[in-house]
Short mmCIF file of C-alpha atoms in Angstrom, two decimals:
data_model
loop_
_atom_site.label_atom_id
_atom_site.label_comp_id
_atom_site.label_asym_id
_atom_site.label_seq_id
_atom_site.Cartn_x
_atom_site.Cartn_y
_atom_site.Cartn_z
CA MET A 24 -18.02 64.49 53.65
CA CYS A 25 -21.08 64.10 55.43
CA TYR A 26 -21.00 60.35 53.48
CA GLU A 27 -17.40 58.99 54.96
CA ILE A 28 -18.63 56.85 57.42
CA GLY A 29 -22.82 56.86 57.53
CA GLY A 30 -23.39 53.28 55.89
CA PHE A 31 -23.90 51.62 58.69
CA ILE A 32 -26.09 54.00 59.86
CA VAL A 33 -28.55 52.88 57.25
CA ARG A 34 -29.35 49.83 58.97
CA ARG A 35 -32.33 49.10 61.45
CA MET A 36 -31.50 50.86 65.08
CA THR A 37 -34.31 49.79 67.16
CA THR A 38 -35.29 46.54 67.72
CA ALA A 39 -38.92 45.25 69.22
CA LEU A 40 -39.62 42.34 71.12
CA PRO A 41 -42.56 39.95 69.10
CA PRO A 42 -45.89 39.95 70.22
CA SER A 43 -46.70 37.18 72.75
CA ARG A 44 -48.44 34.10 70.29
CA SER A 45 -49.77 32.46 73.21
CA ALA A 46 -53.09 33.43 74.46
CA THR A 47 -51.75 32.76 78.54
CA PRO A 48 -50.93 35.51 80.09
CA PRO A 49 -46.79 36.11 80.56
CA THR A 50 -45.39 34.28 84.51
CA THR A 51 -43.44 36.52 86.24
CA SER A 52 -41.19 33.79 86.60
CA ALA A 53 -38.79 31.81 83.27
CA ALA A 54 -38.35 29.06 85.22
CA PRO A 55 -39.98 25.81 84.14
CA VAL A 56 -43.34 24.97 86.58
CA SER A 57 -40.86 21.46 87.29
CA SER A 58 -38.24 23.21 89.01
CA LEU A 59 -40.77 25.79 90.92
CA PRO A 60 -40.31 25.53 94.44
CA THR A 61 -42.79 23.79 96.61
CA SER A 62 -42.69 26.44 99.89
CA PRO A 63 -45.06 28.00 99.89
CA PRO A 64 -43.66 31.65 98.31
CA PRO A 65 -42.91 34.54 100.06
CA THR A 66 -45.31 37.20 101.55
CA SER A 67 -44.10 40.52 99.78
CA ALA A 68 -44.36 40.83 96.00
CA ALA A 69 -40.95 41.25 93.33
CA PRO A 70 -41.36 44.35 91.94
CA VAL A 71 -41.81 44.64 88.68
CA SER A 72 -39.96 46.19 86.22
CA GLN A 73 -40.51 48.97 84.00
CA PRO A 74 -38.92 49.38 80.53
CA VAL A 75 -35.99 51.53 80.82
CA ARG A 76 -36.86 55.28 79.30
CA PRO A 77 -33.43 56.57 77.01
CA ARG A 78 -31.85 59.34 78.61
CA ARG A 79 -32.87 61.95 77.36
CA PRO A 80 -30.23 64.30 75.51
CA ALA A 81 -28.79 67.80 76.83
CA LEU A 82 -28.35 68.81 74.22
CA ASP A 83 -31.44 69.25 71.81
CA TRP A 84 -31.20 67.50 68.52
CA ARG A 85 -31.54 70.90 66.64
CA ILE A 86 -29.20 72.66 68.45
CA ARG A 87 -26.67 69.35 67.48
CA PHE A 88 -27.80 69.50 64.16
CA GLY A 89 -26.30 73.36 63.88
CA VAL A 90 -22.99 72.10 65.02
CA LEU A 91 -22.59 69.18 62.76
CA SER A 92 -23.36 71.53 60.00
CA LEU A 93 -20.72 74.42 60.62
CA ILE A 94 -18.43 70.95 61.38
CA TRP A 95 -18.92 69.64 58.03
CA GLY A 96 -18.79 73.08 56.04
CA PHE A 97 -15.77 74.72 57.78
CA SER A 98 -13.69 71.21 56.76
CA PHE A 99 -13.11 72.49 53.24
CA LEU A 100 -11.70 75.43 55.13
CA LEU A 101 -10.01 73.65 57.76
CA ILE A 102 -8.34 71.29 54.54
CA LYS A 103 -7.36 74.18 52.44
CA VAL A 104 -5.52 75.50 55.38
CA GLY A 105 -4.14 72.53 55.91
CA THR A 106 -2.64 72.12 52.62
CA GLU A 107 -0.86 75.26 52.57
CA GLY A 108 1.83 73.68 54.88
CA TYR A 109 1.36 69.73 54.50
CA ALA A 110 1.29 67.62 51.88
CA PRO A 111 -2.11 66.55 50.52
CA PHE A 112 -1.46 62.89 51.82
CA GLN A 113 0.19 64.03 55.20
CA VAL A 114 -3.26 66.30 55.45
CA THR A 115 -5.27 63.15 55.43
CA LEU A 116 -3.11 60.99 57.31
CA GLY A 117 -3.46 63.51 60.27
CA ARG A 118 -7.25 64.21 59.69
CA LEU A 119 -7.46 59.79 60.01
CA VAL A 120 -5.54 59.65 63.31
CA PHE A 121 -7.19 62.65 64.99
CA GLY A 122 -10.93 60.95 63.93
CA THR A 123 -9.66 58.08 65.09
CA ALA A 124 -8.51 58.10 68.57
CA VAL A 125 -11.79 59.95 69.45
CA VAL A 126 -13.84 57.11 67.58
CA ALA A 127 -11.68 54.70 69.50
CA ALA A 128 -11.71 56.58 72.82
CA VAL A 129 -15.08 56.35 73.13
CA LEU A 130 -15.41 52.58 71.34
CA VAL A 131 -13.32 52.24 75.57
CA VAL A 132 -15.61 54.48 77.39
CA LYS A 133 -18.14 52.19 76.05
CA ARG A 134 -16.26 49.01 75.94
CA GLU A 135 -16.96 48.12 72.74
CA ARG A 136 -15.39 45.55 70.70
CA LEU A 137 -13.72 45.59 67.33
CA PRO A 138 -15.63 42.88 64.62
CA ARG A 139 -14.08 39.81 64.05
CA GLY A 140 -13.80 38.23 60.65
CA ALA A 141 -11.78 38.23 57.95
CA ARG A 142 -14.56 38.30 55.67
CA THR A 143 -15.53 41.40 57.67
CA TRP A 144 -12.41 42.45 57.78
CA LEU A 145 -11.66 42.75 54.24
CA HIS A 146 -15.41 44.22 53.44
CA LEU A 147 -14.10 46.86 55.81
CA THR A 148 -10.81 47.74 53.85
CA VAL A 149 -13.20 48.76 50.42
CA ALA A 150 -15.11 50.76 52.13
CA ALA A 151 -12.20 52.56 54.24
CA PHE A 152 -10.48 53.21 51.11
CA LEU A 153 -14.60 53.90 49.08
CA LEU A 154 -15.69 56.41 52.06
CA ASN A 155 -12.87 57.69 53.78
CA ALA A 156 -8.78 57.58 52.35
CA LEU A 157 -9.87 58.03 48.29
CA PRO A 158 -11.88 61.22 48.75
CA PHE A 159 -9.87 62.69 51.96
CA SER A 160 -7.40 62.69 49.41
CA LEU A 161 -8.45 63.74 46.27
CA PHE A 162 -10.73 66.85 48.15
CA ALA A 163 -6.66 67.65 49.53
CA TYR A 164 -5.28 67.52 46.02
CA ALA A 165 -8.27 68.63 44.66
CA GLU A 166 -7.45 71.98 47.07
CA LEU A 167 -3.83 73.24 45.50
CA SER A 168 -5.28 74.56 42.81
CA ILE A 169 -9.22 74.98 43.16
CA PRO A 170 -10.95 77.23 46.27
CA SER A 171 -12.53 75.38 49.24
CA THR A 172 -16.01 76.60 48.18
CA LEU A 173 -16.16 75.13 44.52
CA ALA A 174 -14.84 71.80 46.81
CA GLY A 175 -18.16 72.28 49.26
CA ILE A 176 -20.17 72.24 46.40
CA CYS A 177 -18.97 69.37 44.27
CA ASN A 178 -18.95 67.69 47.61
CA ALA A 179 -23.30 69.05 47.51
CA THR A 180 -23.41 65.71 43.90
CA SER A 181 -22.75 62.68 46.59
CA PRO A 182 -26.75 62.80 46.51
CA LEU A 183 -26.90 62.74 42.67
CA TRP A 184 -24.37 60.22 42.22
CA GLY A 185 -25.56 58.04 44.82
CA MET A 186 -29.22 58.74 42.34
CA ALA A 187 -27.58 57.49 39.68
CA LEU A 188 -25.95 54.62 40.91
CA SER A 189 -28.80 53.25 42.55
CA LEU A 190 -30.98 52.94 39.25
CA VAL A 191 -28.29 50.47 38.45
CA ALA A 192 -26.99 48.97 41.35
CA LEU A 193 -29.83 48.22 43.52
CA SER A 194 -32.68 46.73 42.18
CA GLU A 195 -35.10 47.92 44.70
CA ASP A 196 -34.96 51.68 44.27
CA ARG A 197 -36.96 52.60 41.41
CA PRO A 198 -36.86 55.79 39.20
CA THR A 199 -39.52 58.24 39.66
CA ARG A 200 -40.15 61.16 37.35
CA ARG A 201 -39.79 63.42 40.22
CA ARG A 202 -36.03 61.58 40.71
CA VAL A 203 -34.90 61.79 37.01
CA ALA A 204 -36.26 65.50 37.02
CA GLY A 205 -33.91 65.69 39.83
CA LEU A 206 -31.13 63.95 38.49
CA GLY A 207 -30.76 66.54 35.21
CA ILE A 208 -31.63 69.63 37.23
CA GLY A 209 -29.04 68.73 39.80
CA PHE A 210 -26.30 68.26 36.99
CA PHE A 211 -27.41 71.35 35.09
CA GLY A 212 -26.80 73.39 38.54
CA VAL A 213 -23.47 71.33 38.65
CA LEU A 214 -22.58 73.14 34.30
CA THR A 215 -24.34 76.83 35.89
CA VAL A 216 -21.57 76.57 38.73
CA LEU A 217 -18.85 76.14 36.51
CA GLY A 218 -19.28 78.14 33.88
CA ALA A 219 -20.15 76.07 30.42
CA TRP A 220 -21.55 78.14 29.00
CA GLN A 221 -17.47 80.42 29.23
CA GLY A 222 -15.80 76.92 27.94
CA PHE A 223 -15.12 76.83 31.54
CA SER A 224 -12.71 79.44 31.45
CA GLY A 225 -11.12 80.02 34.83
CA LEU A 226 -11.49 76.72 35.80
CA ASP A 227 -8.84 74.06 36.60
CA LEU A 228 -10.28 70.67 35.58
CA ARG A 229 -8.14 68.09 36.82
CA GLY A 230 -9.04 70.00 40.72
CA THR A 231 -12.26 69.80 39.64
CA ALA A 232 -12.13 66.50 38.06
CA MET A 233 -10.76 65.12 41.23
CA ALA A 234 -13.47 66.64 43.67
CA LEU A 235 -16.17 65.17 41.75
CA LEU A 236 -14.14 61.99 41.88
CA ALA A 237 -14.04 62.37 45.68
CA SER A 238 -17.97 62.92 45.73
CA LEU A 239 -18.63 59.89 43.29
CA SER A 240 -16.58 57.86 45.65
CA TYR A 241 -18.91 58.17 48.77
CA PRO A 242 -21.45 55.95 47.05
CA ILE A 243 -20.28 53.89 45.69
CA GLY A 244 -19.00 52.74 49.24
CA TRP A 245 -22.47 53.19 50.11
CA ILE A 246 -23.91 50.54 47.42
CA TYR A 247 -20.53 48.43 48.81
CA VAL A 248 -21.76 48.70 52.53
CA ARG A 249 -25.56 48.14 51.47
CA ARG A 250 -24.23 45.02 49.56
CA THR A 251 -21.44 43.50 52.14
CA LEU A 252 -21.35 45.20 56.07
CA ALA A 253 -25.44 46.35 56.45
CA GLY A 254 -27.14 43.54 59.01
CA SER A 255 -23.90 42.06 59.78
CA GLY A 256 -24.51 41.87 63.47
CA HIS A 257 -22.06 44.80 64.91
CA SER A 258 -22.89 47.32 66.28
CA ASN A 259 -22.54 50.83 63.60
CA LEU A 260 -20.01 52.37 66.29
CA SER A 261 -17.37 49.52 66.02
CA LEU A 262 -17.31 48.75 62.65
CA SER A 263 -16.89 52.72 61.91
CA GLY A 264 -14.66 52.85 64.40
CA ALA A 265 -12.66 49.16 62.73
CA GLN A 266 -13.70 51.46 59.07
CA LEU A 267 -11.34 54.46 60.79
CA LEU A 268 -8.42 52.01 61.61
CA VAL A 269 -8.12 50.64 58.21
CA ALA A 270 -7.75 53.84 56.53
CA THR A 271 -5.52 55.35 59.14
CA ALA A 272 -3.50 52.38 58.18
CA GLU A 273 -3.60 52.75 54.27
CA LEU A 274 -2.83 56.70 54.19
CA ALA A 275 0.49 55.12 56.70
CA LEU A 276 1.03 52.88 54.12
CA VAL A 277 0.91 55.73 50.99
CA THR A 278 2.50 57.91 52.27
CA PRO A 279 5.77 57.70 53.00
CA LEU A 280 5.69 56.56 49.52
CA PHE A 281 4.92 59.79 47.88
CA THR A 282 6.26 62.15 50.38
CA SER A 283 8.91 63.18 52.95
CA LEU A 284 9.00 63.74 55.75
CA PRO A 285 8.50 67.39 56.98
CA THR A 286 11.37 69.73 57.21
CA HIS A 287 9.53 72.29 59.95
CA PHE A 288 5.65 72.65 61.19
CA PRO A 289 3.94 74.97 60.51
CA VAL A 290 1.58 75.39 63.34
CA VAL A 291 -1.59 77.11 62.00
CA PRO A 292 -1.59 74.90 59.29
CA LEU A 293 -1.20 71.39 62.32
CA LEU A 294 -4.39 72.60 63.81
CA ALA A 295 -5.67 72.97 61.16
CA ILE A 296 -5.36 69.07 60.68
CA VAL A 297 -6.08 68.29 63.83
CA ALA A 298 -9.52 70.47 64.33
CA LEU A 299 -10.74 68.24 61.00
CA GLY A 300 -9.38 64.95 62.43
CA ALA A 301 -10.85 65.92 66.10
CA LEU A 302 -13.96 67.44 64.95
CA GLY A 303 -14.82 66.91 60.53
CA THR A 304 -13.99 62.91 61.65
CA GLY A 305 -14.31 62.24 65.14
CA VAL A 306 -17.32 64.38 66.70
CA ALA A 307 -18.82 64.46 63.64
CA PHE A 308 -19.45 61.06 63.09
CA LEU A 309 -20.20 60.47 67.12
CA LEU A 310 -23.01 63.35 66.20
CA GLN A 311 -24.32 62.02 63.00
CA TYR A 312 -24.86 58.56 64.42
CA ALA A 313 -26.40 60.52 67.39
CA LEU A 314 -28.72 61.76 65.13
CA VAL A 315 -29.65 59.40 63.51
CA ALA A 316 -31.01 57.35 66.58
CA GLU A 317 -32.67 60.08 67.81
CA VAL A 318 -34.51 61.98 64.70
CA GLY A 319 -33.91 58.63 61.93
CA PRO A 320 -32.06 59.32 58.86
CA THR A 321 -34.29 61.30 56.61
CA THR A 322 -33.95 64.46 58.66
CA ALA A 323 -30.03 63.80 59.81
CA GLN A 324 -29.03 63.52 55.79
CA MET A 325 -30.70 66.85 55.60
CA VAL A 326 -27.35 68.42 56.49
CA THR A 327 -26.47 67.98 53.06
CA TYR A 328 -28.19 70.95 52.21
CA PHE A 329 -26.63 73.27 54.53
CA ILE A 330 -22.58 72.06 54.12
CA PRO A 331 -22.49 73.37 51.21
CA VAL A 332 -23.76 77.47 51.85
CA ILE A 333 -21.82 77.41 54.97
CA ALA A 334 -18.31 75.75 53.34
CA THR A 335 -18.74 79.78 50.89
CA ALA A 336 -19.38 81.38 53.17
CA ALA A 337 -16.23 80.45 55.26
CA GLY A 338 -14.52 80.13 51.80
CA VAL A 339 -15.46 84.58 51.61
CA ALA A 340 -15.68 85.39 54.67
CA VAL A 341 -12.15 83.58 56.05
CA LEU A 342 -10.06 83.18 53.38
CA GLY A 343 -11.02 85.99 50.93
CA GLU A 344 -11.64 83.39 48.20
CA SER A 345 -14.19 84.97 45.61
CA LEU A 346 -17.75 84.77 44.08
CA SER A 347 -18.95 84.86 40.67
CA TRP A 348 -22.81 85.25 40.59
CA SER A 349 -23.45 81.22 38.87
CA THR A 350 -21.66 79.49 42.18
CA PRO A 351 -24.51 80.19 44.29
CA VAL A 352 -27.06 79.86 41.86
CA GLY A 353 -25.76 76.82 40.52
CA ALA A 354 -24.94 76.01 43.76
CA VAL A 355 -29.30 75.97 44.83
CA ILE A 356 -29.63 74.63 41.83
CA VAL A 357 -27.68 71.65 42.77
CA LEU A 358 -29.18 70.73 45.95
CA ALA A 359 -32.87 71.46 44.72
CA GLY A 360 -31.75 68.44 42.54
CA ALA A 361 -30.45 66.77 45.20
CA ALA A 362 -33.57 67.13 46.89
CA LEU A 363 -35.32 66.04 44.62
CA THR A 364 -33.55 62.30 43.87
CA GLN A 365 -33.65 62.03 47.53
CA SER A 366 -37.92 62.73 46.96
CA ARG A 367 -40.44 59.67 47.68
CA SER A 368 -44.07 59.43 46.18
CA ARG A 369 -47.12 60.12 48.26
CA SER A 370 -48.08 56.81 47.97
CA HIS A 371 -44.60 55.32 48.80
CA SER A 372 -44.80 58.06 51.64
CA ARG A 373 -48.20 56.90 53.29
CA SER A 374 -47.29 53.67 53.19
CA HIS A 375 -44.04 54.05 54.81
CA SER A 376 -45.97 55.50 57.19
CA ARG A 377 -48.27 53.03 57.64
CA ALA A 378 -45.24 50.53 58.03
CA ARG A 379 -43.77 52.66 61.05
CA LYS A 380 -47.24 52.69 62.57
CA SER A 381 -47.48 48.82 62.49
CA THR A 382 -43.80 48.33 63.53
CA ALA A 383 -44.49 51.20 66.29
CA THR A 384 -47.79 49.25 67.83
CA THR A 385 -45.81 45.62 67.52
CA ALA A 386 -43.19 47.08 69.85
CA THR A 387 -45.64 48.72 71.87
CA ARG A 388 -46.92 45.83 72.95
CA GLY A 389 -44.19 43.34 72.84
CA THR A 390 -42.37 45.94 75.31
CA ALA A 391 -45.85 45.93 77.67
CA ALA A 392 -46.35 41.72 77.11
CA ALA A 393 -42.90 41.69 78.54
CA ALA A 394 -43.73 44.52 81.61
CA GLY A 395 -46.11 41.60 82.57
CA ARG A 396 -49.20 44.54 81.91
CA PRO A 397 -51.67 44.84 79.00
CA PRO A 398 -51.02 46.69 76.61
CA ARG A 399 -52.66 50.15 75.46
CA GLN A 400 -55.52 50.04 73.68
CA SER A 401 -55.04 52.93 70.55
#
């Protein structure tokens, strides 16, 4: 759920001016010497431009992190309520329509354009299918026969699928003992949730398989985006808005083929679909985008571990879904395994920290040179 449009955010979100290679201090004018006027300069000195400091958000990032966790955690409840009055494809189409409308409004306000180029839009079509159209539809169909609590826990297996796939598809992701152990622990947790020792009795295998397949679709989409669209030069907001637009078009073509127009429009399921799209897809993406830009992807992705907890609590408290001991115990095991698969060794963390410090130093020196002042010595 939290991975639907997060693939573009893996790109570097900060740029730094390169340090000056010349020992001569930069001049205050960008004009060549031959074009300088021969008349004496004015007596008043031109003001030196200062680097613009980013405006501090009105709400602390921890509050926005909690809001994002609540929105995505309640998304499975909203899917369940929506499917009580509308077909799964209709729920998905409505979700995409309202989610796209929110992101499109932000694009208009910020005056950002959609990406150009047939090749980019072709890749966006595949990404929209893998990250939006397919998993949204699978979760909607799955919740026709499984509780929303189980759907939320199945969604938490995405990091496990992602780690397994990255070992095969991404050569730079090397397996470690810790990450392989996390993979095994995570899938043991899945078997615990499903009650494997009882022969999966009382479990709808078809619905569960759909939910797990939806979770698998997300990391496949991440890998595809990473290989094709990362570093394309377009903004994350522009690419994600285009991706949602394409996904909406895909569902608009498919939905009439498998469903008929509703004869009546139940209000509560309709409101659930509106909230699912506007909040669960539109607002949630904007929150995630801002969090990644402010605190980094490592901290922002920790929302993954709160979603199944909130989804389980919402399903039990609001929908009255039953909960056996194996469900929360297995969920904890799944989250522990997922956390291990995302961890790095101490040596990798130290080298990554040194790289970040070196990048920050370069950025500081570049900014100082651009402002016409000497960099502060560390």
